[in-house]
XYZ file of C-alpha atoms in Angstrom:
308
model
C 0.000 0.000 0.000
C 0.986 3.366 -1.108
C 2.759 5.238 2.437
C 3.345 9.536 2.149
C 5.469 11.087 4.695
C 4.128 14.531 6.680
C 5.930 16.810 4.085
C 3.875 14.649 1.189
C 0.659 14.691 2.484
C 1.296 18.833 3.021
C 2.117 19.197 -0.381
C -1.026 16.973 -1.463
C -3.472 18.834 0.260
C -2.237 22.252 -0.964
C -2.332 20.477 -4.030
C -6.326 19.533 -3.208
C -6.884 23.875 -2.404
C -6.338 24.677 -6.422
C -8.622 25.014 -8.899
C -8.979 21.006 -10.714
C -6.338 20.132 -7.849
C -3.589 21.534 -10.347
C -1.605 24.461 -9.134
C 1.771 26.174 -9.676
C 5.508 24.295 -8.028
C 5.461 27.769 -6.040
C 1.853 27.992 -4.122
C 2.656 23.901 -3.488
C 5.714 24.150 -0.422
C 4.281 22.267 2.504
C 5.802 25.378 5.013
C 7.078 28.350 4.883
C 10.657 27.112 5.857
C 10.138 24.270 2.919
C 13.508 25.361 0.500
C 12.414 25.337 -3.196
C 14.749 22.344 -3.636
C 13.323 20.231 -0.630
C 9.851 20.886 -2.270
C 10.892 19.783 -5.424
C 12.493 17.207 -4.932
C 8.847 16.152 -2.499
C 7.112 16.798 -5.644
C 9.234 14.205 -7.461
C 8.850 11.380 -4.868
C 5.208 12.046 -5.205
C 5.967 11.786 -9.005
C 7.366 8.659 -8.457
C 4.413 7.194 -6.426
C 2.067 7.898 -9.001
C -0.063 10.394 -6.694
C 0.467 13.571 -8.953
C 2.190 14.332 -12.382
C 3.877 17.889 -13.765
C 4.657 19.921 -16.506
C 8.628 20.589 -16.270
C 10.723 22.616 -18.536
C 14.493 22.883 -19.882
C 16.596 25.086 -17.123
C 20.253 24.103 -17.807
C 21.934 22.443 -20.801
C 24.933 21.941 -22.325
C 26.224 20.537 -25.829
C 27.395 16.936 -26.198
C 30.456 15.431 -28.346
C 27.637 14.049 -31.063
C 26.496 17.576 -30.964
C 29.948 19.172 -31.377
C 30.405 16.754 -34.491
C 27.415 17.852 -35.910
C 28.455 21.535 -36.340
C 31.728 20.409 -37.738
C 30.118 18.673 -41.047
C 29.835 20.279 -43.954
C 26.038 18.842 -44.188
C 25.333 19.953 -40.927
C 22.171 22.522 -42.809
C 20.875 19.240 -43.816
C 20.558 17.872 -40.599
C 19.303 20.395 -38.085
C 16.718 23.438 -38.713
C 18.519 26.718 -38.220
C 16.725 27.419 -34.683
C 18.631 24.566 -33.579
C 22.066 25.325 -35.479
C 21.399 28.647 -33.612
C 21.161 26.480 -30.227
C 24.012 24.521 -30.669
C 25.989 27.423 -31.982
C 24.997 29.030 -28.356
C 26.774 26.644 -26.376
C 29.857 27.253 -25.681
C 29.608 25.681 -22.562
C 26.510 24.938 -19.947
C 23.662 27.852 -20.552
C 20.076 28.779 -20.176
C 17.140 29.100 -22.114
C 17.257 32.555 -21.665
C 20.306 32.892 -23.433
C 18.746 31.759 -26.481
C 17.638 35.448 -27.759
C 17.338 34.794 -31.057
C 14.588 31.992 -30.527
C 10.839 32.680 -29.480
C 10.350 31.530 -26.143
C 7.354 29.379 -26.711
C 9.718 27.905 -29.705
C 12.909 26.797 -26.792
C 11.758 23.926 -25.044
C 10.335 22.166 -27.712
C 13.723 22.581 -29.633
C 15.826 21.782 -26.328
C 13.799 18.552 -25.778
C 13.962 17.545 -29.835
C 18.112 17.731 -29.285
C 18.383 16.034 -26.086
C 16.484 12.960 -27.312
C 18.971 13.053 -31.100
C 21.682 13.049 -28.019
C 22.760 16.625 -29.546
C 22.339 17.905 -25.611
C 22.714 17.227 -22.544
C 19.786 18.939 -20.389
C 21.690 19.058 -16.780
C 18.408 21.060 -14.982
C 15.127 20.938 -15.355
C 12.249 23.266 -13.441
C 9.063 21.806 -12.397
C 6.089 24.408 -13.778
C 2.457 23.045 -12.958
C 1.419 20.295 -10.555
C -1.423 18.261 -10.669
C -3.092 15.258 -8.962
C -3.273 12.194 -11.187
C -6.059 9.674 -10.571
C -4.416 7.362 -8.611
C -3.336 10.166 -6.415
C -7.526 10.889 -6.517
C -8.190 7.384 -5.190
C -5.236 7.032 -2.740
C -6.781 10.386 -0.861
C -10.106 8.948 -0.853
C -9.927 5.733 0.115
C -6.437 4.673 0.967
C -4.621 6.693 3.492
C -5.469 6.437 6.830
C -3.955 9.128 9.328
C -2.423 8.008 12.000
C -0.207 9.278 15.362
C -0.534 12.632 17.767
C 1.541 15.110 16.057
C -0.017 17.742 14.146
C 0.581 17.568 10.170
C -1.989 19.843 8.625
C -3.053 23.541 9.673
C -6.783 24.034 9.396
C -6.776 25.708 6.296
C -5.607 22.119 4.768
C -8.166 20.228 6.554
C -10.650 22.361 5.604
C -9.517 21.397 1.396
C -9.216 17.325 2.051
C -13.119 17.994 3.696
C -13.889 19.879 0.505
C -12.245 17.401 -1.442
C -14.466 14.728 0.130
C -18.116 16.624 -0.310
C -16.511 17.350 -4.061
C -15.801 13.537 -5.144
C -18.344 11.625 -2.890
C -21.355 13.795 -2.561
C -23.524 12.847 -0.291
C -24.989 9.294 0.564
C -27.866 10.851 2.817
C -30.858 13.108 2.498
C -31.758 16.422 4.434
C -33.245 13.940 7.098
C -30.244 12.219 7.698
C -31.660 8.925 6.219
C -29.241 6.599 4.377
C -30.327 6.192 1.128
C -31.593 3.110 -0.266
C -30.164 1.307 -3.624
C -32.476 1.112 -6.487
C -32.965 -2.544 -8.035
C -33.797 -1.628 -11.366
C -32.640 -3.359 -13.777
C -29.638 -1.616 -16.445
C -30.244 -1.078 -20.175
C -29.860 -4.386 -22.010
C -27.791 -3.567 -24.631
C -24.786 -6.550 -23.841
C -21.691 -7.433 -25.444
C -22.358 -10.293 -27.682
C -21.098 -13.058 -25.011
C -23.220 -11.901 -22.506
C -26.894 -10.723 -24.227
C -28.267 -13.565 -23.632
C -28.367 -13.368 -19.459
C -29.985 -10.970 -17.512
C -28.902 -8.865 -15.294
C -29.874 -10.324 -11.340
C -32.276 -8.371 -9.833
C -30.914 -8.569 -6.421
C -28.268 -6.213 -4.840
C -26.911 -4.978 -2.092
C -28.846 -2.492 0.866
C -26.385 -0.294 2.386
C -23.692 1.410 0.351
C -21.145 -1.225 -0.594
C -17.616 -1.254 0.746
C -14.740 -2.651 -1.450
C -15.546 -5.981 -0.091
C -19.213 -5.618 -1.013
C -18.290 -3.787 -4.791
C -15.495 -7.567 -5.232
C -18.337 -9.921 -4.292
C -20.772 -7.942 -6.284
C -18.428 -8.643 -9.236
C -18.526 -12.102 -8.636
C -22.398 -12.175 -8.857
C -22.276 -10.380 -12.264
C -19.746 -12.779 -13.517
C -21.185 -15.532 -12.653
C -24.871 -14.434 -13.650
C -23.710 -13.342 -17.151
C -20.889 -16.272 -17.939
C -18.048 -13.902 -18.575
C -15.461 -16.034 -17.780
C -14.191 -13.754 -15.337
C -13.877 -10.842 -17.565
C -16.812 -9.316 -16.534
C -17.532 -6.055 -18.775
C -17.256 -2.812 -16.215
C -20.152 -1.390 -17.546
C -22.120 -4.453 -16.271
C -21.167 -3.301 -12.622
C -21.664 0.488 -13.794
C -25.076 -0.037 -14.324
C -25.429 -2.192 -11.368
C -24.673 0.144 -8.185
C -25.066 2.666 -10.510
C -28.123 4.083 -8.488
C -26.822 4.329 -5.524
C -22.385 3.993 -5.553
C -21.449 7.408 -7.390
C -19.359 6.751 -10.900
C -16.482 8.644 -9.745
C -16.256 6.671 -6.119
C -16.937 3.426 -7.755
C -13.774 3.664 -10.504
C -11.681 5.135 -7.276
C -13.057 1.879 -5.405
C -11.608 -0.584 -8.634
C -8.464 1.508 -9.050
C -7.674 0.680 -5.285
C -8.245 -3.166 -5.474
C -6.528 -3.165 -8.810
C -3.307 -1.541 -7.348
C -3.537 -3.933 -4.017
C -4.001 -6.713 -6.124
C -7.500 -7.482 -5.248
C -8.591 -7.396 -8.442
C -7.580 -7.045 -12.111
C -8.264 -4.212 -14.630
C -7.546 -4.782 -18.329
C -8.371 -2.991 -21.629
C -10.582 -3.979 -24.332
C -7.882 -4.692 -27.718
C -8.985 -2.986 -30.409
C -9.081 -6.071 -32.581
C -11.974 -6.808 -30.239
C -14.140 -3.960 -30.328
C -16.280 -5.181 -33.045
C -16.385 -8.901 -32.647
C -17.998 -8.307 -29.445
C -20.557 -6.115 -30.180
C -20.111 -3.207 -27.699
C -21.612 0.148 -28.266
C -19.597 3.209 -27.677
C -21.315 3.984 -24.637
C -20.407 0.348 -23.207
C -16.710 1.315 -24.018
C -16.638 4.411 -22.419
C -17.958 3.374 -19.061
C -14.549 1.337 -18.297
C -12.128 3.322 -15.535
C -10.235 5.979 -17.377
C -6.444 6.177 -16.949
C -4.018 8.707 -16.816
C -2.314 8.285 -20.185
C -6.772 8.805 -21.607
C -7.269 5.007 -21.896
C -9.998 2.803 -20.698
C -9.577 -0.131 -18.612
C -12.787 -2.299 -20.013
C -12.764 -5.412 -17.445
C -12.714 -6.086 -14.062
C -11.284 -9.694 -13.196
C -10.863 -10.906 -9.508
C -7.527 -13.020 -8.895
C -7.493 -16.786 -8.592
C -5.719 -16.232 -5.244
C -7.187 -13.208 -4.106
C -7.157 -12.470 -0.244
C -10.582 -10.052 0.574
C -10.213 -7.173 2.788
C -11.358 -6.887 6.189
């Protein structure tokens, strides 16, 4: 299980006060006595971790030998557009961006990061721009960590975004009365991938809001029911606790068991997409991931230890 220390979890729920929890490096130091470089290099852990992702842009670069060797051919026009003769010309030794005068600024980094991957540059420094929290990092806040000890971590003003954070991604399970509400049994649109059209749907499901334990058994059921050989189509389950489990907490429910093993998430191949007869719709209720993909089933593991 995913573990952040004090200075992480600071940095996350600054991270959870900006607008689409994506802010500026700057605004993001867990203190005031947090150094720029002790907050970057935080940033990068989290990075790491999977809990956020960041823009980050050329700061410090320097020619290499292949680069040097380059200049020195006599087809050298042929090989490199003159912005980046101009860039290579530039260094003499390590440099900036900023030194780069004779090149647009929105025109540099793209340049820089063409050379360094033809090996043309080396990029020594790099700054970290924009910040934001990734999906995973979503689902790790809301149902993963678990505070624990005596010493104070967060001032109220960060308290007061995770609580925001938790009215914004869960709603609310309960009316004005304070009643829990109750899960509808009605029964999802029928429109089924070709392997499972011909079952329907059990009526039965669960009464209170269902845990992770409750959402893995449920997935049994659905398997089971339809015959999916335990591939069972997400938007099966969708549909199911669809009523009552919110789309949002459900895929940060199956993004937790997937990345504690509990269960599996894979994609539908594109090679597949037709023979089995799912609409559009179908396809787009799988669990989104960060690179814009769709996990499309939910498996459970031969060996797979429930939670408590």
């Amino acid at each position: 299980m995913t573990a952040v220390s004090a200075a992480e979890l600071k940095f996350l729920l600054k991270l959870l006060g900006c607008d689409g929890y994506r802010g500026a490096i700057a605004t993001l130091s867990p203190s005031g006595k947090t150094s720029a470089a002790q907050r970057d290099r935080i940033c990068r852990t989290l990075r790491e971790k999977g809990l956020v992702a960041y823009d980050e842009q050329v700061a410090r670069f320097a020619i290499t030998p292949q680069g040097r060797t380059l200049l020195a051919l006599e087809n050298k026009n042929l090989l490199v557009t003159p912005d980046e003769r101009r860039v290579l010309i530039t260094c003499k030794g390590s440099t900036t961006p900023g030194k780069l005068s004779k090149i647009t600024a929105t025109a540099r980094q793209s340049i820089l990061t063409a050379l360094a991957a033809r090996g043309l540059i080396k990029i020594s420094k790099t700054t970290i721009k924009d910040v934001w929290l990734t999906a995973n990092g979503k689902s790790f806040l809301l149902y993963e960590y678990s505070p624990t000890g005596s010493h104070p971590v967060a001032t109220a003003t960060m308290l007061g975004h995770y609580a925001q954070f938790f009215r914004r991604e869960l709603g609310t399970s309960a009316d004005c009365t304070g009643k829990t509400a109750t899960i509808s049994h009605a029964q999802p649109n029928q429109s089924d991938c070709a392997q499972a059209s011909h079952r329907a749907i059990p009526s039965t499901g669960p009464t209170a809001k269902p845990d992770r334990r409750a959402v893995v058994q449920c997935i049994q059921q659905l398997d089971e029911a339809l015959g999916t050989g335990n591939r069972l189509p997400i938007f099966h389950l969708r549909e199911k606790l669809k009523p009552w489990l919110p789309s949002d907490e459900l895929d940060g429910m199956l993004r937790a068991l997937h990345r504690n093993n509990r269960l599996k998430l894979s994609a539908l191949p594109a090679e597949s997409q037709d023979t089995l007869g799912c609409t559009p719709q179908q396809q787009a209720a799988g669990v989104l991931q960060d690179d814009g993909d769709r996990w499309f089933f939910v498996s459970i593991p031969l060996v797979n230890t429930e939670e408590s």
